[in-house]
Coordinates of C-alpha atoms and ligand atoms in Angstrom, one line a residue:
Chain A
M1 CA 41.5 14.2 -27.4
N2 CA 38.4 13.1 -25.6
V3 CA 38.0 11.6 -22.2
L4 CA 37.7 8.1 -23.4
N5 CA 41.0 8.3 -25.1
F6 CA 42.6 9.4 -21.9
V7 CA 41.0 6.6 -20.0
N8 CA 42.2 4.1 -22.6
A9 CA 45.7 5.4 -22.7
F10 CA 45.9 5.4 -18.9
F11 CA 44.8 1.9 -18.4
S12 CA 46.7 0.4 -21.3
D13 CA 50.0 1.8 -20.2
S14 CA 51.7 -1.1 -18.4
A15 CA 53.8 1.2 -16.3
H16 CA 50.6 2.2 -14.4
W17 CA 50.1 -1.4 -13.2
H18 CA 53.3 -1.8 -11.2
G19 CA 55.3 -0.4 -8.3
Y20 CA 54.6 2.0 -5.5
D21 CA 52.7 4.3 -7.9
G22 CA 50.9 1.5 -9.7
I23 CA 47.1 1.1 -9.8
P24 CA 46.9 -1.9 -7.4
Q25 CA 49.0 -0.1 -4.8
R26 CA 47.1 3.1 -5.0
L27 CA 43.8 1.3 -5.0
L28 CA 44.8 -0.6 -1.9
E29 CA 45.8 2.6 -0.1
H30 CA 42.6 4.2 -1.1
I31 CA 40.5 1.3 0.2
Q32 CA 42.5 1.3 3.4
Y33 CA 41.9 5.0 4.1
S34 CA 38.2 4.6 3.3
V35 CA 37.6 1.5 5.4
L36 CA 39.4 3.0 8.3
A37 CA 37.5 6.3 8.1
L38 CA 34.2 4.4 7.7
A39 CA 35.0 2.2 10.7
L40 CA 35.8 5.1 12.9
A41 CA 32.7 7.0 11.8
A42 CA 30.5 4.0 12.4
A43 CA 32.1 3.4 15.8
I44 CA 30.9 6.9 16.7
G45 CA 27.7 7.2 14.7
L46 CA 26.1 3.8 15.2
P47 CA 26.2 3.6 19.0
V48 CA 25.1 7.2 19.5
G49 CA 22.4 6.8 16.8
L50 CA 21.1 3.5 18.2
L51 CA 21.0 4.9 21.8
T52 CA 19.3 8.2 21.0
G53 CA 16.9 6.5 18.6
H54 CA 15.9 3.9 21.2
T55 CA 15.4 6.4 24.0
G56 CA 14.0 9.0 21.6
R57 CA 16.0 11.6 23.5
G58 CA 18.6 14.0 22.2
G59 CA 17.2 14.2 18.6
N60 CA 17.3 18.0 18.3
A61 CA 20.8 18.3 19.6
L62 CA 21.8 15.6 17.1
A63 CA 20.2 17.3 14.1
F64 CA 22.0 20.5 15.1
I65 CA 25.4 18.9 15.3
A66 CA 24.9 17.0 12.1
T67 CA 24.0 20.2 10.2
A68 CA 26.9 22.0 11.6
A69 CA 29.3 19.2 10.7
R70 CA 27.9 19.1 7.2
A71 CA 28.7 22.7 6.7
L72 CA 32.4 22.2 7.3
P73 CA 34.4 21.9 4.0
S74 CA 36.5 18.8 4.2
F75 CA 39.4 20.3 2.3
G76 CA 39.5 23.5 4.3
L77 CA 39.4 21.4 7.4
L78 CA 42.3 19.3 6.2
V79 CA 44.4 22.4 5.6
L80 CA 43.6 23.7 9.0
I81 CA 44.4 20.5 10.7
V82 CA 47.7 20.0 8.8
I83 CA 48.7 23.5 9.8
M84 CA 47.9 22.7 13.5
M85 CA 49.1 19.1 13.6
G86 CA 51.5 18.5 10.7
F87 CA 51.3 15.8 8.1
G88 CA 50.2 12.2 8.7
L89 CA 47.3 9.8 8.6
L90 CA 45.4 11.4 11.5
P91 CA 44.9 14.8 9.8
V92 CA 43.4 13.0 6.9
M93 CA 41.1 10.8 9.0
I94 CA 39.6 13.7 11.0
P95 CA 37.9 15.5 8.1
L96 CA 36.8 12.1 6.6
V97 CA 35.2 11.0 9.9
I98 CA 33.6 14.4 10.4
L99 CA 32.2 14.1 6.9
A100 CA 30.8 10.5 7.5
V101 CA 29.5 10.7 11.0
P102 CA 26.4 12.9 10.3
P103 CA 24.7 10.6 7.7
I104 CA 25.4 7.5 9.8
L105 CA 24.2 9.2 13.0
V106 CA 21.2 10.9 11.7
T107 CA 19.8 8.0 9.7
T108 CA 20.5 5.5 12.5
Y109 CA 18.7 7.8 14.9
E110 CA 15.7 8.2 12.5
A111 CA 15.7 4.5 11.6
V112 CA 15.4 3.3 15.2
R113 CA 13.1 6.1 16.3
T114 CA 10.6 5.4 13.5
V115 CA 10.4 1.7 14.1
D116 CA 6.7 0.6 14.6
P117 CA 6.1 1.1 18.4
S118 CA 3.7 -1.8 18.8
P119 CA 6.2 -4.7 18.5
V120 CA 8.5 -2.7 20.9
D121 CA 5.6 -2.4 23.3
A122 CA 4.9 -6.1 23.0
A123 CA 8.5 -7.0 23.6
R124 CA 8.7 -4.8 26.7
G125 CA 5.4 -6.3 27.9
M126 CA 6.9 -9.8 27.4
G127 CA 9.7 -8.9 29.8
M128 CA 12.6 -8.4 27.4
H129 CA 15.5 -6.3 28.6
E130 CA 16.0 -3.0 26.9
S131 CA 19.3 -4.0 25.2
R132 CA 17.5 -7.1 23.8
I133 CA 14.7 -4.9 22.6
L134 CA 17.2 -2.6 20.8
F135 CA 19.2 -5.4 19.2
Q136 CA 16.6 -8.0 18.5
V137 CA 13.5 -6.0 17.9
E138 CA 14.4 -2.5 16.7
L139 CA 17.7 -3.1 14.9
P140 CA 16.6 -5.8 12.5
V141 CA 13.7 -3.6 11.4
A142 CA 15.8 -0.4 11.2
L143 CA 18.6 -2.2 9.4
P144 CA 17.8 -1.2 5.8
L145 CA 17.7 2.5 6.7
I146 CA 20.9 2.2 8.8
L147 CA 22.6 0.5 5.9
S148 CA 21.6 3.3 3.6
G149 CA 23.2 5.8 6.0
L150 CA 26.4 3.8 6.1
R151 CA 26.3 3.5 2.3
S152 CA 26.0 7.3 1.6
A153 CA 28.8 7.8 4.2
A154 CA 30.9 5.2 2.4
I155 CA 30.4 6.8 -1.0
Q156 CA 31.3 10.3 0.4
I157 CA 34.4 8.9 2.0
V158 CA 35.6 7.1 -1.1
S159 CA 35.3 10.2 -3.2
T160 CA 36.7 12.5 -0.6
A161 CA 39.6 10.3 0.4
T162 CA 41.4 11.8 -2.6
I163 CA 42.4 14.7 -0.4
A164 CA 44.9 12.4 1.3
A165 CA 47.2 13.0 -1.7
Y166 CA 47.5 16.7 -0.7
V167 CA 49.3 15.8 2.5
S168 CA 51.7 13.5 0.7
L169 CA 49.8 10.3 1.4
G170 CA 48.9 7.8 -1.3
G171 CA 45.5 6.6 -2.6
L172 CA 43.9 7.4 -5.9
G173 CA 44.1 11.1 -5.2
R174 CA 47.8 10.8 -6.0
Y175 CA 47.0 10.5 -9.7
I176 CA 44.7 13.5 -9.7
V177 CA 47.0 15.7 -7.7
D178 CA 50.2 14.6 -9.5
G179 CA 48.5 14.7 -12.9
L180 CA 47.2 18.2 -12.4
Y181 CA 50.7 19.3 -11.3
Q182 CA 52.4 17.5 -14.2
R183 CA 49.7 18.6 -16.6
D184 CA 49.3 14.8 -17.3
Y185 CA 45.6 14.8 -18.0
E186 CA 45.7 11.1 -18.8
K187 CA 46.6 10.5 -15.2
V188 CA 43.9 12.9 -13.9
V189 CA 41.1 11.2 -15.8
G190 CA 42.4 7.7 -15.0
G191 CA 42.5 8.5 -11.3
A192 CA 39.0 10.1 -11.4
T193 CA 37.7 7.0 -13.3
L194 CA 39.1 4.7 -10.6
V195 CA 37.5 6.7 -7.9
A196 CA 34.1 6.5 -9.7
V197 CA 34.5 2.7 -10.2
L198 CA 35.4 2.2 -6.5
A199 CA 32.3 4.2 -5.6
L200 CA 30.2 1.9 -7.8
V201 CA 31.8 -1.2 -6.2
T202 CA 30.9 0.2 -2.8
L203 CA 27.3 0.6 -3.9
A204 CA 27.3 -3.0 -5.1
L205 CA 28.8 -4.2 -1.8
F206 CA 26.2 -2.5 0.2
W207 CA 23.4 -3.9 -1.9
A208 CA 24.9 -7.4 -1.3
V209 CA 25.1 -6.8 2.4
G210 CA 21.5 -5.7 2.4
R211 CA 20.4 -8.9 0.7
L212 CA 22.3 -11.0 3.2
A213 CA 21.7 -9.2 6.4
V214 CA 18.1 -7.9 6.1
S215 CA 15.4 -10.4 7.0
P216 CA 13.0 -11.3 4.1
G217 CA 10.2 -10.4 6.5
V218 CA 11.5 -6.8 6.5
R219 CA 12.4 -6.7 2.8
R220 CA 8.9 -8.1 2.1
R221 CA 9.9 -10.4 -0.6
Chain B
M1 CA -19.7 -22.8 27.7
A2 CA -18.7 -24.1 31.1
N3 CA -18.2 -21.6 33.9
A4 CA -14.5 -20.9 33.6
S5 CA -14.0 -20.3 37.3
A6 CA -15.1 -23.8 38.0
N7 CA -12.2 -25.1 35.8
P8 CA -10.1 -27.5 37.8
K9 CA -7.3 -27.3 35.3
G10 CA -5.1 -24.4 34.7
S11 CA -2.5 -22.3 36.3
G12 CA -4.3 -19.0 36.8
A13 CA -3.4 -16.5 39.6
L14 CA -5.6 -14.2 41.6
I15 CA -5.0 -10.5 41.0
R16 CA -6.1 -7.8 43.5
I17 CA -6.1 -4.2 42.6
D18 CA -6.3 -2.2 45.8
S19 CA -7.4 1.4 45.6
V20 CA -5.0 2.2 42.8
T21 CA -4.7 5.7 41.3
K22 CA -2.7 6.7 38.3
R23 CA -1.9 10.3 37.8
Y24 CA 0.2 11.0 34.6
P25 CA 2.9 13.6 34.8
D26 CA 0.7 16.1 33.0
G27 CA -1.9 15.8 35.8
T28 CA -4.4 13.6 34.0
V29 CA -6.0 11.2 36.4
A30 CA -6.4 8.1 34.3
V31 CA -7.5 5.7 37.1
D32 CA -9.0 6.9 40.3
R33 CA -8.9 4.8 43.5
L34 CA -9.8 1.6 41.6
S35 CA -10.3 -1.6 43.5
L36 CA -11.0 -4.9 41.8
E37 CA -10.7 -8.5 42.7
I38 CA -9.9 -10.4 39.6
P39 CA -10.7 -14.1 40.1
D40 CA -8.3 -16.7 39.0
R41 CA -8.9 -19.0 36.0
S42 CA -11.6 -16.8 34.5
I43 CA -12.0 -14.0 32.0
T44 CA -12.4 -10.5 33.6
V45 CA -13.3 -7.8 31.1
L46 CA -12.6 -4.1 31.5
V47 CA -15.0 -2.2 29.4
G48 CA -15.9 1.4 29.0
P49 CA -15.8 4.4 26.6
S50 CA -12.6 5.6 25.1
G51 CA -10.2 7.3 27.5
C52 CA -11.8 5.8 30.7
G53 CA -8.5 4.3 31.8
K54 CA -8.8 0.6 30.7
T55 CA -5.4 0.4 29.1
T56 CA -3.8 2.2 32.0
T57 CA -5.4 -0.2 34.4
L58 CA -4.2 -3.2 32.3
R59 CA -0.7 -1.9 32.0
M60 CA -0.4 -1.3 35.7
I61 CA -0.8 -5.1 36.2
N62 CA 2.4 -5.8 34.3
R63 CA 4.0 -2.6 35.4
M64 CA 4.2 -1.0 32.0
V65 CA 2.7 1.8 33.9
E66 CA 3.5 2.4 37.6
P67 CA 0.6 3.3 39.9
S68 CA 0.8 6.7 41.7
E69 CA -1.0 5.3 44.7
G70 CA -2.3 1.9 45.8
T71 CA -1.1 -1.6 45.4
I72 CA -1.6 -4.6 43.1
L73 CA -1.3 -8.1 44.5
L74 CA -0.6 -11.2 42.5
D75 CA -1.6 -14.3 44.5
G76 CA -1.2 -12.1 47.6
E77 CA 2.2 -10.8 46.8
D78 CA 2.8 -7.1 45.9
I79 CA 3.9 -7.0 42.3
Q80 CA 6.5 -4.3 43.2
R81 CA 8.4 -7.0 45.0
R82 CA 9.3 -8.9 41.9
P83 CA 11.9 -7.9 39.3
V84 CA 9.9 -6.3 36.6
T85 CA 11.1 -8.6 33.8
T86 CA 10.3 -11.7 35.9
L87 CA 6.8 -10.3 36.5
R88 CA 6.2 -9.6 32.9
R89 CA 7.4 -13.0 31.8
S90 CA 4.7 -14.6 34.0
M91 CA 2.1 -12.6 32.1
G92 CA 1.2 -13.0 28.5
Y93 CA 0.6 -9.7 26.8
V94 CA -1.6 -9.3 23.6
I95 CA -2.1 -5.9 22.0
Q96 CA -4.4 -4.5 19.4
N97 CA -2.4 -4.9 16.2
A98 CA -0.7 -8.1 17.4
G99 CA 2.7 -6.3 17.4
L100 CA 4.5 -9.1 15.7
F101 CA 8.2 -9.0 15.0
Q102 CA 8.2 -8.6 11.2
H103 CA 11.8 -9.9 10.8
R104 CA 11.0 -13.2 12.4
T105 CA 9.0 -16.1 11.1
I106 CA 5.7 -17.0 12.7
L107 CA 7.3 -19.9 14.5
D108 CA 10.1 -17.7 15.9
N109 CA 7.7 -15.0 16.9
I110 CA 5.8 -17.5 19.0
A111 CA 9.0 -18.9 20.4
T112 CA 10.1 -15.5 21.7
V113 CA 9.4 -15.8 25.4
P114 CA 10.7 -19.3 25.7
R115 CA 13.9 -18.2 24.1
V116 CA 14.1 -15.2 26.4
L117 CA 13.7 -17.6 29.3
G118 CA 16.7 -19.5 28.0
W119 CA 15.1 -22.5 26.3
G120 CA 17.0 -24.2 23.5
K121 CA 16.0 -23.3 20.0
Q122 CA 14.6 -26.8 19.2
K123 CA 12.5 -27.0 22.3
A124 CA 11.2 -23.5 21.9
R125 CA 10.2 -24.2 18.3
A126 CA 8.5 -27.4 19.1
R127 CA 6.5 -25.6 21.8
A128 CA 5.7 -22.9 19.2
A129 CA 4.4 -25.4 16.7
E130 CA 2.2 -27.0 19.5
L131 CA 0.8 -23.5 20.2
M132 CA 0.0 -22.8 16.5
E133 CA -2.3 -25.8 16.6
R134 CA -3.8 -24.8 19.9
V135 CA -4.9 -21.3 18.5
G136 CA -6.1 -22.8 15.3
L137 CA -3.3 -21.9 12.9
D138 CA -2.2 -24.2 10.1
T139 CA 1.4 -25.2 10.9
A140 CA 2.1 -24.7 7.2
L141 CA 2.3 -21.0 8.1
A142 CA 5.2 -21.6 10.4
K143 CA 7.9 -20.4 8.0
R144 CA 6.0 -17.4 6.8
Y145 CA 6.7 -13.8 7.9
P146 CA 4.0 -11.6 9.5
Y147 CA 3.3 -9.5 6.4
Q148 CA 2.2 -12.8 4.7
L149 CA -0.6 -13.3 7.1
S150 CA -4.1 -11.8 7.4
G151 CA -5.0 -9.6 10.3
G152 CA -7.0 -12.4 12.0
Q153 CA -4.1 -14.8 11.6
Q154 CA -1.7 -12.3 12.9
Q155 CA -3.9 -11.9 16.0
R156 CA -3.9 -15.6 16.5
V157 CA -0.1 -15.5 16.4
G158 CA -0.2 -12.8 19.0
V159 CA -2.2 -15.0 21.3
A160 CA 0.0 -18.0 20.7
R161 CA 3.1 -15.9 21.4
A162 CA 1.6 -14.7 24.7
L163 CA 0.8 -18.3 25.7
A164 CA 4.1 -19.8 24.7
A165 CA 5.7 -19.9 28.1
D166 CA 2.5 -21.0 29.8
P167 CA 2.0 -17.9 31.9
P168 CA -0.7 -18.0 34.6
V169 CA -2.0 -14.6 33.5
L170 CA -2.9 -13.2 30.1
L171 CA -3.4 -9.5 29.6
M172 CA -5.2 -8.6 26.4
D173 CA -5.7 -5.0 25.2
E174 CA -8.4 -4.8 22.5
P175 CA -6.9 -7.8 20.8
F176 CA -9.7 -8.3 18.4
S177 CA -10.9 -4.8 17.6
A178 CA -9.0 -4.4 14.3
V179 CA -10.5 -7.3 12.5
D180 CA -13.9 -7.7 10.8
P181 CA -16.9 -9.0 12.7
V182 CA -16.8 -12.5 11.3
V183 CA -13.1 -13.0 12.0
R184 CA -13.7 -11.4 15.4
K185 CA -16.4 -13.9 16.3
G186 CA -14.1 -16.7 15.3
L187 CA -11.3 -15.3 17.5
Q188 CA -13.7 -14.9 20.4
D189 CA -14.9 -18.5 20.2
E190 CA -11.4 -19.7 19.9
L191 CA -10.4 -17.7 23.1
L192 CA -13.3 -19.3 25.0
R193 CA -12.3 -22.7 23.8
I194 CA -8.6 -22.2 24.7
Q195 CA -9.7 -20.8 28.1
D196 CA -11.8 -23.9 28.7
E197 CA -8.6 -26.0 28.1
L198 CA -6.1 -23.9 29.9
G199 CA -7.9 -22.0 32.6
K200 CA -5.7 -18.9 32.7
T201 CA -6.5 -15.7 34.6
I202 CA -7.4 -13.4 31.7
V203 CA -7.8 -9.6 31.9
F204 CA -9.4 -8.5 28.7
V205 CA -9.9 -4.8 27.6
T206 CA -12.5 -3.8 25.1
H207 CA -14.8 -1.0 24.4
D208 CA -17.3 -3.4 22.8
I209 CA -20.0 -4.2 25.4
D210 CA -21.2 -7.3 23.3
E211 CA -17.7 -8.7 23.4
A212 CA -17.5 -8.0 27.1
I213 CA -20.8 -9.9 27.7
K214 CA -19.8 -12.8 25.5
L215 CA -16.4 -13.3 27.0
G216 CA -16.5 -12.1 30.6
T217 CA -17.0 -14.2 33.6
M218 CA -16.9 -10.8 35.4
V219 CA -17.3 -7.5 33.7
A220 CA -15.9 -4.2 35.1
V221 CA -17.6 -1.2 33.5
M222 CA -15.5 1.9 33.8
R223 CA -16.4 5.5 33.2
E224 CA -14.4 8.6 32.3
G225 CA -11.9 9.6 34.9
G226 CA -11.0 6.1 35.7
H227 CA -13.9 5.3 38.0
L228 CA -15.5 1.9 38.3
A229 CA -19.2 2.1 37.5
Q230 CA -20.1 -1.5 38.1
Y231 CA -18.4 -4.9 38.6
A232 CA -20.6 -7.9 38.1
P233 CA -21.2 -11.0 36.0
P234 CA -22.7 -10.2 32.6
A235 CA -26.1 -11.5 33.4
E236 CA -26.4 -9.4 36.5
L237 CA -25.1 -6.4 34.6
L238 CA -27.9 -6.8 32.1
S239 CA -30.6 -7.5 34.7
H240 CA -29.5 -4.9 37.3
P241 CA -27.4 -2.1 35.8
A242 CA -26.1 0.0 38.7
D243 CA -27.0 3.4 37.3
A244 CA -28.0 5.3 34.3
F245 CA -24.5 5.4 32.9
V246 CA -24.2 1.6 32.9
E247 CA -27.7 1.2 31.5
D248 CA -26.9 3.7 28.7
F249 CA -23.7 2.0 28.0
L250 CA -25.4 -1.4 27.7
G251 CA -27.5 0.0 24.9
A252 CA -31.1 -0.1 23.9
D253 CA -31.5 -3.8 23.4
R254 CA -30.3 -4.8 26.9
G255 CA -33.5 -6.8 27.4
I256 CA -33.0 -8.9 24.2
R257 CA -29.3 -9.5 25.1
R258 CA -30.2 -10.6 28.5
L259 CA -32.2 -13.5 26.9
S260 CA -28.8 -15.0 26.0
F261 CA -28.6 -16.1 29.6
F262 CA -31.8 -18.1 29.6
P263 CA -31.7 -21.6 28.1
A264 CA -34.2 -22.5 25.5
A265 CA -34.5 -26.1 26.8
E266 CA -37.7 -25.5 28.7
L267 CA -39.7 -24.2 25.7
P268 CA -42.8 -26.4 25.0
L269 CA -42.5 -27.7 21.4
T270 CA -45.4 -28.8 19.2
T271 CA -45.2 -31.1 16.2
G272 CA -48.7 -30.8 14.7
Q273 CA -47.6 -28.4 12.0
V274 CA -44.6 -30.5 11.0
I275 CA -45.3 -32.4 7.8
T276 CA -43.1 -34.5 5.5
A277 CA -42.9 -33.5 1.8
D278 CA -44.7 -36.8 0.7
A279 CA -47.7 -36.2 3.1
T280 CA -51.1 -37.4 2.0
A281 CA -54.1 -35.0 1.6
E282 CA -55.5 -36.1 5.0
Q283 CA -52.2 -35.4 6.8
L284 CA -52.2 -32.0 5.1
A285 CA -55.7 -31.2 6.2
A286 CA -55.3 -32.4 9.8
P287 CA -53.5 -29.4 11.6
D288 CA -55.6 -26.4 12.4
E289 CA -52.8 -24.0 11.4
P290 CA -52.4 -21.8 8.3
W291 CA -48.6 -22.5 8.1
L292 CA -47.0 -25.9 7.8
L293 CA -43.3 -26.8 8.2
I294 CA -42.3 -29.2 5.5
T295 CA -39.4 -31.6 6.1
D296 CA -37.7 -34.2 4.0
A297 CA -38.0 -37.9 4.7
D298 CA -35.2 -37.7 7.2
G299 CA -36.9 -35.0 9.2
R300 CA -34.7 -32.1 8.1
P301 CA -36.5 -28.8 7.6
L302 CA -37.1 -27.7 4.0
G303 CA -39.3 -24.6 4.5
W304 CA -42.6 -23.1 5.4
G305 CA -45.7 -23.3 3.2
E306 CA -49.2 -22.0 3.5
R307 CA -51.7 -24.8 3.6
R308 CA -54.0 -23.4 0.9
D309 CA -51.0 -23.4 -1.5
L310 CA -50.0 -27.0 -0.8
T311 CA -51.2 -29.9 -2.9
A312 CA -50.7 -33.5 -1.5
G313 CA -48.3 -35.5 -3.6
D314 CA -47.2 -32.3 -5.4
I315 CA -45.4 -30.1 -2.8
R316 CA -43.1 -27.8 -4.7
T317 CA -40.2 -27.7 -2.2
D318 CA -38.5 -24.9 -4.2
R319 CA -41.5 -22.7 -3.7
L320 CA -41.5 -22.9 0.2
L321 CA -40.4 -19.9 2.3
P322 CA -37.1 -20.3 4.1
H323 CA -37.3 -21.6 7.6
G324 CA -34.4 -19.4 8.8
R325 CA -31.9 -20.5 11.3
P326 CA -33.3 -23.2 13.6
F327 CA -32.3 -23.4 17.3
V328 CA -31.1 -26.3 19.3
P329 CA -33.1 -26.4 22.6
G330 CA -30.3 -28.1 24.6
S331 CA -27.6 -25.6 23.8
D332 CA -29.2 -22.4 22.5
S333 CA -30.7 -19.6 24.5
L334 CA -34.1 -17.9 24.5
R335 CA -32.5 -15.1 22.5
T336 CA -31.7 -17.5 19.6
A337 CA -35.1 -19.0 19.8
L338 CA -36.8 -15.6 19.8
D339 CA -34.6 -14.5 16.9
S340 CA -35.5 -17.6 15.0
A341 CA -39.3 -17.0 15.6
V342 CA -39.0 -13.3 14.6
L343 CA -37.4 -14.2 11.3
S344 CA -39.8 -17.0 10.5
P345 CA -42.6 -16.1 8.0
A346 CA -44.9 -18.3 10.1
G347 CA -44.0 -16.6 13.4
H348 CA -42.7 -20.0 14.7
A349 CA -39.2 -20.9 15.6
V350 CA -37.9 -24.3 14.4
A351 CA -36.2 -26.5 16.9
V352 CA -33.8 -29.2 15.8
D353 CA -31.6 -31.8 17.5
D354 CA -27.9 -32.0 17.2
T355 CA -28.1 -33.8 13.9
G356 CA -30.4 -31.1 12.4
R357 CA -33.7 -33.1 12.5
V358 CA -36.8 -31.2 13.5
T359 CA -38.0 -31.8 17.0
G360 CA -40.8 -29.3 16.9
V361 CA -41.8 -25.7 16.5
V362 CA -42.7 -23.0 19.0
S363 CA -44.6 -19.8 18.4
Q364 CA -43.6 -16.2 19.3
A365 CA -46.4 -16.1 21.8
T366 CA -45.1 -19.2 23.6
I367 CA -41.6 -17.8 23.7
G368 CA -43.0 -14.5 25.0
E369 CA -44.6 -16.4 27.9
A370 CA -41.3 -18.2 28.6
I371 CA -39.5 -14.9 28.7
R372 CA -42.0 -13.5 31.2
S373 CA -41.7 -16.4 33.5
A374 CA -37.9 -16.5 33.2
H375 CA -37.8 -12.8 34.3
A376 CA -40.2 -13.5 37.1
G377 CA -37.9 -16.3 38.2
G378 CA -35.3 -13.6 39.0
H379 CA -31.7 -14.1 38.1
A380 CA -30.6 -15.7 34.9
D381 CA -28.5 -18.8 34.9
E382 CA -25.0 -17.9 36.0
A383 CA -23.5 -20.2 33.5
K384 CA -23.8 -18.7 30.0
V385 CA -25.7 -20.4 27.3
A386 CA -24.0 -20.4 23.9
S387 CA -26.0 -18.1 21.7
Ligands
ATP1 N1 1.2 8.6 28.9 C1 0.2 9.4 29.1 N2 0.4 10.7 29.6 C2 -0.7 11.4 29.9 N3 -2.0 11.1 29.8 C3 -2.2 9.8 29.4 C4 -1.1 8.9 29.0 N4 -1.7 7.7 28.7 C5 -3.0 7.9 28.8 N5 -3.3 9.1 29.2 C6 -4.7 9.6 29.5 O1 -5.3 8.8 30.5 C7 -6.6 8.6 30.2 C8 -6.9 7.1 30.1 O2 -6.2 6.6 29.0 P1 -6.2 5.0 28.6 O3 -5.3 4.8 27.5 O4 -6.0 4.2 29.8 O5 -7.7 4.9 28.2 P2 -8.5 3.7 27.5 O6 -9.7 3.4 28.3 O7 -7.6 2.6 27.2 O8 -9.0 4.4 26.1 P3 -9.2 3.7 24.6 O9 -10.4 2.9 24.7 O10 -9.3 4.9 23.8 O11 -7.9 2.9 24.4 C9 -6.9 9.3 28.9 O12 -7.5 10.6 29.2 C10 -5.6 9.5 28.3 O13 -5.6 10.7 27.5
MG2 MG1 -6.8 1.6 25.4

């Protein structure tokens, strides 16, 4: 049997579309974990990135922390945290957030730091307050790059959120973990396909946000 | 151009720089005990070689750079007394590459300071549209973004943005140095025209001495190490450079440039050589000159011809030599007249009235005499003659 047959079998089985283990439920859970993790990571990464990028200070320390964080294996971290803290949503969120903060933080920092200095100089010379300079002069120009950082963080979260299933939570990882355990490869392939589709939808979503939020003057078309 | 300091209109303010020194943290002394009295409602130019401290001086006026020693007074009040944002909002600031906000339309770029000051969107935009016209920008560009404008247009937007809240002071740091010479001349003329209307106190930084002489009511020549070499009106600078450094900085053609400050109105014109294209043989033979200036029936110049080549009734106007750029005695300077004479094949400059009709010609020798007597008469006119 090839992969397409698995996919076909998985999605045409009506049993997979209902109940607590149905596709809609698992998808919803997966999206919930991902959105929560992204929101937490953004709540840390964006302010720190914006501030360090604006002042131009702390860049080296940031790069160091980001590299260190990237070297941590998410799954290993999960196991470690579960051993320390037990099961629950929090042990899942910690590795996901640690995974997502570096791309957000580093790109935001770089995006703001590399904004053309002359409009910033002009803005300061016109008597704008620093916060206004950051949000009304630097941010709109840095936005495409900041969004790309958020986007790669989001993609990584979506594909890594499958680890939630290892600690008895839901999400699309459930199909993969259960399928492997039950040797039900139809389920494994179906789950993996759903994760891939969700990642593509995430990409499309970010593209749309970029179209709406980035000024045509910055997009240059 | 009218002498800007005599402008009764306007809202300019007097700036006094009082033995100001700027020492950067790395020990560089960018400005050294500089004192300058910048008159209100006029253009004061800071000029000098690269690294002499022009930008530093300018940026100390709006406190983008804080002086290490000394004080700067704005209308008698120490600028340190005012909140820095309030101070800056009372001073327009124009920089070399315009520094426009690329995410905002042209209109919203110009409306920036009014918006910061809390004006409503409609009012700020109406004001911005008014300024677009004032700086010579087509209002059809209002909805465009900066990347859709040429460098010269962007620079106009930069000037409009700086003027939007009608500040008494305008600080300009090499605003026109990134555009080509033709566009630059247009921008300079526009600035002089705007200044005539608005009467701001403008501090203008450039490293181009010609620009300084053209724009400045007062010119401060600075030298390396942030020292003031000379502070004088441009005509005085050209006639009496303070030292070898200033003389050198003014360049080799200082004498020629100085002629810009002498009007051409006094030049004696002759009309004997001026002949219409339908002249008779007697009219052609009359003048005792080898070169004749041929005009059309209206009196507009067509070109120079040598008398021996001209046949009455059959003057081939397409064979005439070009008469070059004529000068207008009422508004041009001796420099323009001399230039016109030097370029003429006949060695004579052509004078025309405002409508372009020939009023006479004048020889290089006569212009030379006028120059000698003008120099002997001492100082050039303080008011600049358009050249
Ligand atoms: N932030 C700074 N820190 C240290 N030194 C500086 C700083 N800014 C300027 N300088 C130095 O101060 C001196 C004057 O600089 P400034 O920018 O005022 O010169 P300028 O006359 O505007 O030159 P240019 O025509 O090249 O723009 C230079 O030697 C420069 O290297
Ligand atoms: Mg400079």
